[in-house]
Structures are given as C-alpha cells and as structure tokens.
Coordinates of C-alpha atoms and ligand atoms in Angstrom, one line a residue:
X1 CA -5.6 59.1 -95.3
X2 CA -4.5 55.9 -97.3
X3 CA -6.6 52.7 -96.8
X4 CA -5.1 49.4 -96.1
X5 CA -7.6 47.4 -98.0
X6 CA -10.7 48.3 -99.7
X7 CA -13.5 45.7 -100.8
X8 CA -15.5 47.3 -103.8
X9 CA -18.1 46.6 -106.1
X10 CA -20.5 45.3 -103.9
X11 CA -24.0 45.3 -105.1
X12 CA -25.4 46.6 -102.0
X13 CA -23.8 47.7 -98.7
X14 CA -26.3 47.7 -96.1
X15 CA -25.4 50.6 -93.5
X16 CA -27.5 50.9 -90.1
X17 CA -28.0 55.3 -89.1
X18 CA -25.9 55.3 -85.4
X19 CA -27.8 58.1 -84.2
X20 CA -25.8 57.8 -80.8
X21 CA -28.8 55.7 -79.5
X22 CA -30.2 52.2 -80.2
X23 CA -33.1 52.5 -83.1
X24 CA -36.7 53.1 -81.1
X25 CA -40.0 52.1 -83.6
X26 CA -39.9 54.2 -86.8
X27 CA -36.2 54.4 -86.8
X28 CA -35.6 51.1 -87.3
X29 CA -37.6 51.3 -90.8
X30 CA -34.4 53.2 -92.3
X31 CA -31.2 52.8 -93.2
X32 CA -28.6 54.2 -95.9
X33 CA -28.1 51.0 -98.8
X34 CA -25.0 52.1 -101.1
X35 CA -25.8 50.5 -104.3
X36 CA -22.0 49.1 -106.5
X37 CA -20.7 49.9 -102.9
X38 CA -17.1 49.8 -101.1
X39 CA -15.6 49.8 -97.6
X40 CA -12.3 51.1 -97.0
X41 CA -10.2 49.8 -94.4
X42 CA -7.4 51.4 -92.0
X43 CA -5.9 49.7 -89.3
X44 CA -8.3 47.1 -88.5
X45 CA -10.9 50.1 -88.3
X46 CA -13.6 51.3 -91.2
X47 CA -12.0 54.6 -93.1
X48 CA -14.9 55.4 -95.1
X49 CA -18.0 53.7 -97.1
X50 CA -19.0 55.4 -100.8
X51 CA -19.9 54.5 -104.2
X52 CA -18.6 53.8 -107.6
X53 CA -14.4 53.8 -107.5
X54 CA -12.9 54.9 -104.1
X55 CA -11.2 58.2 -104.2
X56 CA -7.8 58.4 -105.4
X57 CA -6.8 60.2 -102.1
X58 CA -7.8 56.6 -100.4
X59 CA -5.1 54.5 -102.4
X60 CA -1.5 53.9 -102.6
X61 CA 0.8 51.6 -103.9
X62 CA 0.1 49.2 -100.7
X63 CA -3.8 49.7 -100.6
X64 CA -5.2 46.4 -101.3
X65 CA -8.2 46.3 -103.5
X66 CA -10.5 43.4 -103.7
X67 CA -13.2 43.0 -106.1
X68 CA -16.8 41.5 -104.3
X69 CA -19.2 42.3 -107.6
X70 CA -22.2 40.3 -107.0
X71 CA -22.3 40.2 -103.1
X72 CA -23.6 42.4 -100.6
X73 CA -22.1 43.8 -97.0
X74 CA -23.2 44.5 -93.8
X75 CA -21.4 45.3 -90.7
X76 CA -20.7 41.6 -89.0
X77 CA -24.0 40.1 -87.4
X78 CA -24.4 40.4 -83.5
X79 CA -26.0 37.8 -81.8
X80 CA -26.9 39.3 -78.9
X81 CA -28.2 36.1 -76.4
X82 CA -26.7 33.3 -76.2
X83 CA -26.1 30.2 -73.3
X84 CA -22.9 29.4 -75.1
X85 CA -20.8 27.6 -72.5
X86 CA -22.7 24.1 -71.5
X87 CA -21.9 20.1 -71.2
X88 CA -23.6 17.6 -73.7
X89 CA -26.4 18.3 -75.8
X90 CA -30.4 17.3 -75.2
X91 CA -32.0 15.7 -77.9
X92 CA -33.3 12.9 -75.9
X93 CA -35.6 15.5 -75.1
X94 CA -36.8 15.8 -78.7
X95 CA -39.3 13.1 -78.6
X96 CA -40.8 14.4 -75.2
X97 CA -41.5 17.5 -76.9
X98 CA -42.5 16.2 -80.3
X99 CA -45.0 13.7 -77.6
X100 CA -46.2 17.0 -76.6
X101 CA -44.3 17.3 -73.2
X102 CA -44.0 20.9 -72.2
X103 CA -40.7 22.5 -71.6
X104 CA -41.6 23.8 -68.1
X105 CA -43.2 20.1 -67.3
X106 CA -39.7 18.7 -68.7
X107 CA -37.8 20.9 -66.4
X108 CA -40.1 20.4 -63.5
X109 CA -39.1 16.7 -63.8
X110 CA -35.9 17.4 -63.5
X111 CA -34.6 17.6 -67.0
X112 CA -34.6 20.8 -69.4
X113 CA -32.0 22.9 -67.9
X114 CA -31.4 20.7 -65.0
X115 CA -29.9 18.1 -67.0
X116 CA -27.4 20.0 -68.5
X117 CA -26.5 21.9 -64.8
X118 CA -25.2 17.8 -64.1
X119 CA -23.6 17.3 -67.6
X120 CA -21.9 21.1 -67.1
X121 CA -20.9 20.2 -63.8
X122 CA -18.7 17.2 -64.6
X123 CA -17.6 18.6 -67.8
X124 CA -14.0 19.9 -67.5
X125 CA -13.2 23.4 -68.1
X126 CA -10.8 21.7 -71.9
X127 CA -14.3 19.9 -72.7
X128 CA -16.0 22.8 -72.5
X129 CA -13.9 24.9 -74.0
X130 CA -13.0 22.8 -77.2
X131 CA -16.8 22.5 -77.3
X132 CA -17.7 26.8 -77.1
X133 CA -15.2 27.1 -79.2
X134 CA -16.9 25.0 -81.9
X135 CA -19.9 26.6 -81.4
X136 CA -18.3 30.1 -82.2
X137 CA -16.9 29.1 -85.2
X138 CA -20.3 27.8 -86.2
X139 CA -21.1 31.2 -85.6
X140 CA -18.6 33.2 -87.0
X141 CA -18.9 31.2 -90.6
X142 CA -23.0 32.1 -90.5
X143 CA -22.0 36.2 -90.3
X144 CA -21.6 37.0 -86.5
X145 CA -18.7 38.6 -85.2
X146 CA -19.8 39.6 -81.7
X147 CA -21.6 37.2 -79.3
X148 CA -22.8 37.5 -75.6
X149 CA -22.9 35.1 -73.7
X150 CA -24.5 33.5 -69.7
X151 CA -23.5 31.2 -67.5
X152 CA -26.3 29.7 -65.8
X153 CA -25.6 25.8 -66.5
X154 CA -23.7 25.7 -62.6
X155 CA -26.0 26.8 -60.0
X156 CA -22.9 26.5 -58.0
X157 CA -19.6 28.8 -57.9
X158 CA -17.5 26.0 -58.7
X159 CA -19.3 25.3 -62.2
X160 CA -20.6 28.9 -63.1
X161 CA -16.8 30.1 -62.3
X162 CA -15.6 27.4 -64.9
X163 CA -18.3 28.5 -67.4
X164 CA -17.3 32.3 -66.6
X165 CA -13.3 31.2 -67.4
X166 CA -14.2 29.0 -70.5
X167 CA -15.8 32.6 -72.1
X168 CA -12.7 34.9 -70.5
X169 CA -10.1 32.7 -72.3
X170 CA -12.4 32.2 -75.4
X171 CA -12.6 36.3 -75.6
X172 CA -9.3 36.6 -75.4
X173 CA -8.4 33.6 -78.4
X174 CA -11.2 33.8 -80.7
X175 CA -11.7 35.8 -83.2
X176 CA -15.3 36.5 -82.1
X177 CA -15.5 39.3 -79.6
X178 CA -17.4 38.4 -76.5
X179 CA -19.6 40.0 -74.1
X180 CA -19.9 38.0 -70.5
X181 CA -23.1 37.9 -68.9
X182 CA -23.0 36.1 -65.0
X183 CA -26.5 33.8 -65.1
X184 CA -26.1 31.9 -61.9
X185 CA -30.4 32.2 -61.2
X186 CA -30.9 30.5 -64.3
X187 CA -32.6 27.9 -62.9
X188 CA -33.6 27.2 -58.9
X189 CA -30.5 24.0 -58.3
X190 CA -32.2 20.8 -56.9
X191 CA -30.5 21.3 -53.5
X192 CA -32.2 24.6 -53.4
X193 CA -36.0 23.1 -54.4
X194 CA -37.5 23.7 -51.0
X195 CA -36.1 27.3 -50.5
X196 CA -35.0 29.0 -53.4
X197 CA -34.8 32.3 -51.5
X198 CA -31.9 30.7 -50.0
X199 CA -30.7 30.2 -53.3
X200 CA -30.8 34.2 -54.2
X201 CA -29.1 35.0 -51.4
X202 CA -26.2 32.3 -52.0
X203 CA -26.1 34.6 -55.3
X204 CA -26.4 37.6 -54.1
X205 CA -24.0 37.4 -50.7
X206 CA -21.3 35.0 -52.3
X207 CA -21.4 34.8 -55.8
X208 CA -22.1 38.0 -57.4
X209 CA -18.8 39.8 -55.1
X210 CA -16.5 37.1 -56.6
X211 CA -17.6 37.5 -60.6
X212 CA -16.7 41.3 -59.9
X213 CA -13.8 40.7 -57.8
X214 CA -12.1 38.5 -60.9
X215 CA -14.4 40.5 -63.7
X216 CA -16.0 37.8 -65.2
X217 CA -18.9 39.4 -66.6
X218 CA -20.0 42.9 -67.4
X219 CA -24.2 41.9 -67.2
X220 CA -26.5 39.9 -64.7
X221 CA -29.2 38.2 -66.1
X222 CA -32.1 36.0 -64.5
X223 CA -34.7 33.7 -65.9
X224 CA -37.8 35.8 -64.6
X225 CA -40.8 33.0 -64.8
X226 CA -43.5 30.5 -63.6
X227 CA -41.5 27.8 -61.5
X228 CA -38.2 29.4 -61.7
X229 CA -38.1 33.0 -60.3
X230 CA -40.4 34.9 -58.8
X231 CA -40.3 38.9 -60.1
X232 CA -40.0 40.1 -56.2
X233 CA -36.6 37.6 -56.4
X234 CA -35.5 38.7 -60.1
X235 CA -35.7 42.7 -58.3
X236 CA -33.9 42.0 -55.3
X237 CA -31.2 39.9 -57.3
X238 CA -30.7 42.5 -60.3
X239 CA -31.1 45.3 -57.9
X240 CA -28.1 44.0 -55.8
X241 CA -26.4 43.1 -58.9
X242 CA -26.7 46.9 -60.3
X243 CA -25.1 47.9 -57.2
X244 CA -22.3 46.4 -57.4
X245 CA -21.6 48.2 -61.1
X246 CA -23.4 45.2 -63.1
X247 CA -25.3 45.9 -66.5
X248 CA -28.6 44.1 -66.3
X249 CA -30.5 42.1 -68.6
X250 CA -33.5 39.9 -68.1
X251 CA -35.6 36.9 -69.2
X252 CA -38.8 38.2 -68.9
X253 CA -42.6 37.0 -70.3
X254 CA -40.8 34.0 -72.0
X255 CA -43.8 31.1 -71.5
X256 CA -45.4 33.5 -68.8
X257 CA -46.5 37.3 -68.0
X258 CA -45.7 36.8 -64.6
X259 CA -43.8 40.6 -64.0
X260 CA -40.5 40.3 -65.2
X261 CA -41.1 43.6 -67.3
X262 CA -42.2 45.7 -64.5
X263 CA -38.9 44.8 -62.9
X264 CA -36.9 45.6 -66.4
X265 CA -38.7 49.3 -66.5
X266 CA -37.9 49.4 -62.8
X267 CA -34.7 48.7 -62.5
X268 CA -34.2 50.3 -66.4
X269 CA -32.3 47.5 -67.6
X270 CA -30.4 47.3 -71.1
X271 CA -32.7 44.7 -72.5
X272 CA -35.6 42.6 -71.4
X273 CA -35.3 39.0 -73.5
X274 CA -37.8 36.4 -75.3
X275 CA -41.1 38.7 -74.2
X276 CA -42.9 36.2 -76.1
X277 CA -45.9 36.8 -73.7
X278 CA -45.9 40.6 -73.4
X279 CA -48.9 43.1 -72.9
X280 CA -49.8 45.7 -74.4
X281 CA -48.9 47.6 -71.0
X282 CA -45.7 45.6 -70.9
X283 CA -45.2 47.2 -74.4
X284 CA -45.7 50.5 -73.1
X285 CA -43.1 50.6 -70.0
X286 CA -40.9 48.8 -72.1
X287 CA -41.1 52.0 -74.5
X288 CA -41.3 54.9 -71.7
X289 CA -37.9 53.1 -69.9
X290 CA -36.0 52.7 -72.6
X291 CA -35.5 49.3 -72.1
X292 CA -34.3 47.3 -75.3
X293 CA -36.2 44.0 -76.4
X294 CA -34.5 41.4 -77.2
X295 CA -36.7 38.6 -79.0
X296 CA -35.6 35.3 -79.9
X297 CA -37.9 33.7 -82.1
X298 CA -36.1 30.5 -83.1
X299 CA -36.6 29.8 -79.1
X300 CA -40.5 30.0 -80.2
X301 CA -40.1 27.8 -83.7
X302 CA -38.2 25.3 -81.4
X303 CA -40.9 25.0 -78.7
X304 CA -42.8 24.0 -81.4
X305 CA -44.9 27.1 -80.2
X306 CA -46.8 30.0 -81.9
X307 CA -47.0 32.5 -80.1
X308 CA -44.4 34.9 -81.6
X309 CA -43.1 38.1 -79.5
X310 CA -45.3 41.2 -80.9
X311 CA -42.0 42.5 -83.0
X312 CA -43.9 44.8 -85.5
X313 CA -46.0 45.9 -82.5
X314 CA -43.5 46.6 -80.1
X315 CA -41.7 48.6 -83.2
X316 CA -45.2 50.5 -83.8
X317 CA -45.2 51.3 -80.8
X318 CA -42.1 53.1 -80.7
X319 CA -39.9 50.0 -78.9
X320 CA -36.1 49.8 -79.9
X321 CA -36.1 45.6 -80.7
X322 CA -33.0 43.2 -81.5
X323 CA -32.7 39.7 -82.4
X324 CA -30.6 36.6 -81.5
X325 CA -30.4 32.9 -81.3
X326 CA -30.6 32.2 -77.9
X327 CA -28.3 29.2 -78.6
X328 CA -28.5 26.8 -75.8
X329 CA -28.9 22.9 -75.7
X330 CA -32.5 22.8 -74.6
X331 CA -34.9 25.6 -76.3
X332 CA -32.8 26.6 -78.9
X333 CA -29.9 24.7 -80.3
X334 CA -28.7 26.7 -83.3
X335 CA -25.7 28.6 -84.5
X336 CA -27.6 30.0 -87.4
X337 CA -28.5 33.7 -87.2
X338 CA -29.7 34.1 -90.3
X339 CA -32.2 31.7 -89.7
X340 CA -33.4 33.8 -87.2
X341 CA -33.1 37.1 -89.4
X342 CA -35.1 35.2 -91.8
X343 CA -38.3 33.9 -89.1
X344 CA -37.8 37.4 -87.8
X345 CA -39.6 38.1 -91.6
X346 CA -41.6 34.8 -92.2
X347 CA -43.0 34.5 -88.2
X348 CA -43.4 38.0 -87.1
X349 CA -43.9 40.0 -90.6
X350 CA -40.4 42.3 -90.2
X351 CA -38.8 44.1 -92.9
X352 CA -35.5 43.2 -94.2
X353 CA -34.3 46.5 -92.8
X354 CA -35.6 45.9 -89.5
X355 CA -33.8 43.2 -89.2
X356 CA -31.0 44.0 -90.3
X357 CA -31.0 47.0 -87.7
X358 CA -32.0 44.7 -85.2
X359 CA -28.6 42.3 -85.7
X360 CA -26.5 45.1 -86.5
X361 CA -27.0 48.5 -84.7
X362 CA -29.5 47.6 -82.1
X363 CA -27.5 44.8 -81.2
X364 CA -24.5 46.3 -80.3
X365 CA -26.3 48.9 -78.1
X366 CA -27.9 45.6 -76.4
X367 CA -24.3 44.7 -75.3
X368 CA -22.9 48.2 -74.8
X369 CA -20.5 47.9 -77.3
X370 CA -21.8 50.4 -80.1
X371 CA -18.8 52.0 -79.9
X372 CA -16.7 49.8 -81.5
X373 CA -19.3 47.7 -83.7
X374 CA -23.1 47.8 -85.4
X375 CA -22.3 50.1 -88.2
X376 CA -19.9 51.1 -90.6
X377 CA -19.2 54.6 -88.9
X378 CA -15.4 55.7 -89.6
X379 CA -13.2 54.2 -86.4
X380 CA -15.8 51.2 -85.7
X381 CA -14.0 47.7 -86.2
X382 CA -14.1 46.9 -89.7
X383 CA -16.1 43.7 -89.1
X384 CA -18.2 43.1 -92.0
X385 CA -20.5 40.2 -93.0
X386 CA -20.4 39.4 -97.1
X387 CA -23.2 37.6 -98.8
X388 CA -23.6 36.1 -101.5
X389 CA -26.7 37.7 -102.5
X390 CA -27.5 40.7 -105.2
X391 CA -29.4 42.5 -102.8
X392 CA -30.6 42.6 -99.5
X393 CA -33.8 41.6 -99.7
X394 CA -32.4 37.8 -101.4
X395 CA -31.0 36.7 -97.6
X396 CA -34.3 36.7 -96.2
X397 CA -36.4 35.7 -99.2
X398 CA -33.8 32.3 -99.7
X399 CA -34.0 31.5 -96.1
X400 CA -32.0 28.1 -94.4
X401 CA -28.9 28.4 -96.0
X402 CA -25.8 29.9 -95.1
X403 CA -25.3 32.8 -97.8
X404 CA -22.2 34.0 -96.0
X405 CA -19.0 33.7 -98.0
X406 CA -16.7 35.8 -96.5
X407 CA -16.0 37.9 -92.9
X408 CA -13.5 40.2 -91.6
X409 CA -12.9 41.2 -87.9
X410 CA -11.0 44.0 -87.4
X411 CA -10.0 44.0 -90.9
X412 CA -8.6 40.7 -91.2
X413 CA -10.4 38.3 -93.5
X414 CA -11.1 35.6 -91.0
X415 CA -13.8 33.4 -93.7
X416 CA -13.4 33.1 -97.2
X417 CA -15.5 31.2 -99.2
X418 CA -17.8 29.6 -96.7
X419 CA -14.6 28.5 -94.8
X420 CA -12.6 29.6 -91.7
X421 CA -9.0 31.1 -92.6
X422 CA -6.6 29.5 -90.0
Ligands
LIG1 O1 -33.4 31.3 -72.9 N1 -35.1 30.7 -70.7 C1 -34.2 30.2 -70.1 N2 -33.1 29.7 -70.6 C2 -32.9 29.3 -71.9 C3 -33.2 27.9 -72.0 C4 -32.1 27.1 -71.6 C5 -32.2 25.6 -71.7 O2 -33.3 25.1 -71.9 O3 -31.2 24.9 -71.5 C6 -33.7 30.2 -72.8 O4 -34.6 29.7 -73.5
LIG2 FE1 -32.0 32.6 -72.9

C-alpha cells in the first residue's frame, strides 16, 4: 500500500509495546526506539514505522516525503486529567498559599473550588467556550492530542450541563480529541453544607439519568477526600453511576488516605487519580484490581507540597501508572505536559521511558481509547508529537520549555514550527 505522507529521518522515534493492555510495573521499563527513524502515513492513520529509507513499495508519485533530521517523534501526548471547562482564573489565591494557607483551609472558607463553581455559574456557555478552547490550543502546541476532561465547576444541572455542552461542541471543532468525564460531586455546593447526602442523591436520582440521556460524558468521577466526600458516598455515587453504563474514575488519597482506593479496587475502576497519599496496601489492591494510577505531580509542585505519589514504587510493584496535568484554576493551572513528563523524572526519579509510556500508551488505556491512539500500531490515528531534540532523553534533561515544533492529528500537520496551522 502507498503512503500519503511519510516524515523521515528522525533521530529517534520513540514507540510504546501495545500489548493489548495498559503497561503494569516492569513493562513500562521498555519500549522499541527506531534510531534515523520514519512514519508512514495513509489516510489520516499510521501505515508503518522503520528505519533508514522507507520501502519503495510505500511511495508513489503522490507520497509526500518530509525531511525531520534532527528531531525526534512520539505518538501525540495524552493528558489524561484535566478540569478544562471553568470561569475566571484564581490567583488571588496565590498569596494565601505562598502565606502558607492550606488548600483544604482555602476551600473550607469558601474559596478554592468554590469560587470558581460562582465565577462558572455566571459565565456563559461563548465565555467558556472561547476560554477551553484557548486552553486546548495551549495544549495541542506543548504535544497533546487527546485530553479528558470533568465538569465539576456547577454543583447544579444548569452549570455542569453548560460545562458538559462547552466540551461536546469543543470535541466535535477542535482538533484535540476529547474524552468527557461528568464531575458534578466535585465539591459539596454551599446550599448543600448541612447535608451533603442530599447532595449525592440530587446526583445520583436527577443528574447522572440526564448526562446519559443527552451522552455527555463516557466517565464519572468524584473528589474522594477529607471535607469533601466521604468513601461510603464516593461508592454509592460511582456504584450508581456504573449502573447506568458509566466508566469510572476517582480522586482518591489526594491530601488524605481517607478510602478512596478501597472503593477504586471495589468498584474496579479505570483509574484512581493524584494517590499522592497512598499505602503500601493501597499499592497493593491497586495492583491485584487492575486499577490504573493516574498521578499528577504538577498538582503536588503547585501545592507547594512534597509529598510526591510513590511512582517508581507503585511501578515496582507491578502498578500500570499514567501522567497528566490536572489543569484546573486552583491546584494546577498549567497547559504544559512536558513539564510534568519532566517532574515525573526530577520529583519522583522516573525514567524517560516510563514516562513516555505513561503519556502515551498508558494514557490512552486511562481513557479507553487505545484503540485509536498511544502508539504508532498500523491503523491508530497518525497523531504524532515532533521535538526538537536529538534524542529522547534531551526532553526531560532540558526541562521548562516547550521543545515541540511540530504535531499531526490524524495525519494532518496541525503545528509547525511552534505555531498552530489555521
Ligand atoms: O484535581 N482535587 C480536586 N479537584 C482539582 C482541584 C480543582 C480546583 O482547585 O479548582 C484537583 O486537584
Ligand atoms: Fe483533578
């Protein structure tokens, strides 16, 4: 078969094993790196990786052959958590935290999340749009070509419905594929303080039948923790959730251990996020249920904590493990992936190919779409990340800058040089 394009010459392409399952502990050490690589393209979908000059059989007259000596490739970045669709921005909160002020103490005052559930209420579903949409294509010129992303800034159908349309009409004009996770127990709503259990039910009973009614989102989440939700109301809620045909996720052991693992294993979730706090134990039924973890740790460098999640334990341990932004206003606002990639290295001592399999391959099983992304298997999209960098290694080691030149999604080249092609 002919190839529409092929991109050749590239120092290194870095290519994740899809071994039909995410990448548990000691598979996540390995990958294949072609050295003076290329990608062949067909129809938006990869045709075949090699070495050297592509076959003859792969070119004709139309094939399109473009030179990227000196860079390297991987299949597009993933970032697997994200609160993408919110009102305003928080850094008046900046010099509470830098005064020492903890986040739950800032969101037991009524601020931290709370704040922007009033700014995301009264923001219009344009504003919020015109904002998300900035935000992806902050993301999409740093690498990343799939995102998921919560609601969770309503507490209210109104709101959470508008956040839910913002990402439905974003998935279906951006160039960034996205994955729609409903989060309406992100945080107990101040007109639910006194009885939050009324608040579970209000999801459970009237919200969660409507998101599947209009298919809004394909996960449930909920922010499993001290002063938020209890574990007992995190099981009840995914539990009900998983009945109706959800995919579950969960913010669990985040600032505390409080149980939010047990109910991941439990209710065998796709991923349990931040884990910041695990156990050892938690480590273990995390392991024997499959469950993936999901570990954020710019969330951690923004806290101004220390306390990284256990990565390189959890992976000795034989845990599958991805990595993501967490991008939201309050613990983490970034767009910057690689950043993370990189404290991924400098905070919790990961190699550059765990990493990488953590973005990439173990990503998209996070968000149930390794079929179509994670690695450059023949028939996957061809989305594909280019750095400027000679090898793999240089994107971790020269950390804080964007080293992304150039990204295709399904084929297309979609950033060239550093900018967005419109
Ligand atoms: O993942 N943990 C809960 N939710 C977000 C924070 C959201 C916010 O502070 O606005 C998180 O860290
Ligand atoms: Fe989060």
């Amino acid at each position: 078969m002919r190839a529409n394009k092929i991109l050749v010459h590239f120092n290194q392409v870095f290519c994740p094993n899809d071994k039909g399952y995410a990448l548990y502990g000691e598979d996540m050490s390995h990958a294949m790196i072609i050295e003076d690589g290329y990608i062949a393209i067909k129809d938006g979908k990869i045709l075949k990786i090699g070495s050297g000059n592509p076959d003859k059989s792969l070119i004709d007259e139309q094939t399109e052959i473009i030179d990227y000596s000196g860079k390297i490739a991987t299949p597009g970045l993933i970032d697997c958590h994200t609160h993408l669709v919110y009102g305003d921005s928080r850094e008046n909160e900046f010099a509470q935290k830098l005064a020492g002020v903890s986040y739950l103490d800032i969101l037991k005052n009524g601020g931290g999340i709370l704040s922007t559930v009033r700014a995301t209420r009264s923001s219009s579903e344009n504003v919020l749009y015109e904002k998300s949409k900035h935000l992806l294509d902050q993301m999409l010129v740093h690498g990343v070509t799939t995102v998921e992303a919560k609601s969770g800034y309503g507490l209210d159908w109104e709101t959470e419905h508008k956040q839910l349309k913002v990402v439905k009409v974003l998935e279906e004009n951006h160039v960034i594929d996205l994955v729609s996770t409903f989060m309406g127990a992100h945080a107990i709503p101040e007109e639910y303080k006194a009885n939050p259990d009324a608040f579970v039910d209000l999801i459970i009973e009237e919200m969660l039948p409507k998101v599947k009614e209009e298919q809004l989102a394909e996960f449930c989440d909920i922010f499993c923790e001290t002063g938020v939700f209890t574990p007992e109301q995190s099981y009840r809620l995914l539990n009900a959730a998983k009945a109706l045909g959800f995919k579950l996720r969960i913010h669990a052991d985040e600032i505390d251990s409080i149980g939010g693992v047990d109910v991941a294993s439990q209710l065998e979730t796709v991923s349990a996020e931040h884990l910041m706090k695990i156990t050892d134990e938690g480590i273990e039924k995390l392991r024997d249920s499959h469950v993936i973890g999901n570990l954020l740790p710019a969330t951690t460098f923004s806290l101004m904590e220390n306390t990284y999640a256990p990565a390189k334990k959890m992976i000795e341990k034989g845990v599958a493990i991805t990595l993501s932004t967490d991008s939201n206003p309050g613990s983490c606002p970034t767009a910057n992936l690689q950043f993370v990639m990189q404290l991924g290295c400098f905070k919790m001592k990961l190699q550059p190919i765990q990493v990488l399999n953590a973005v990439t391959i173990n990503a998209a099983y996070s968000v149930c779409r390794e079929k179509v992304c994670g690695s450059f298997d023949e028939g996957k999209n061809a989305d594909i990340a280019i750095f400027d960098a000679p090898n793999i290694d240089f994107i971790f080691y020269f950390f804080a800058t964007n080293l992304v030149t150039d990204v295709y999604k399904n084929g297309r080249c979609v950033v060239a040089n550093g900018a967005i092609v419109k």
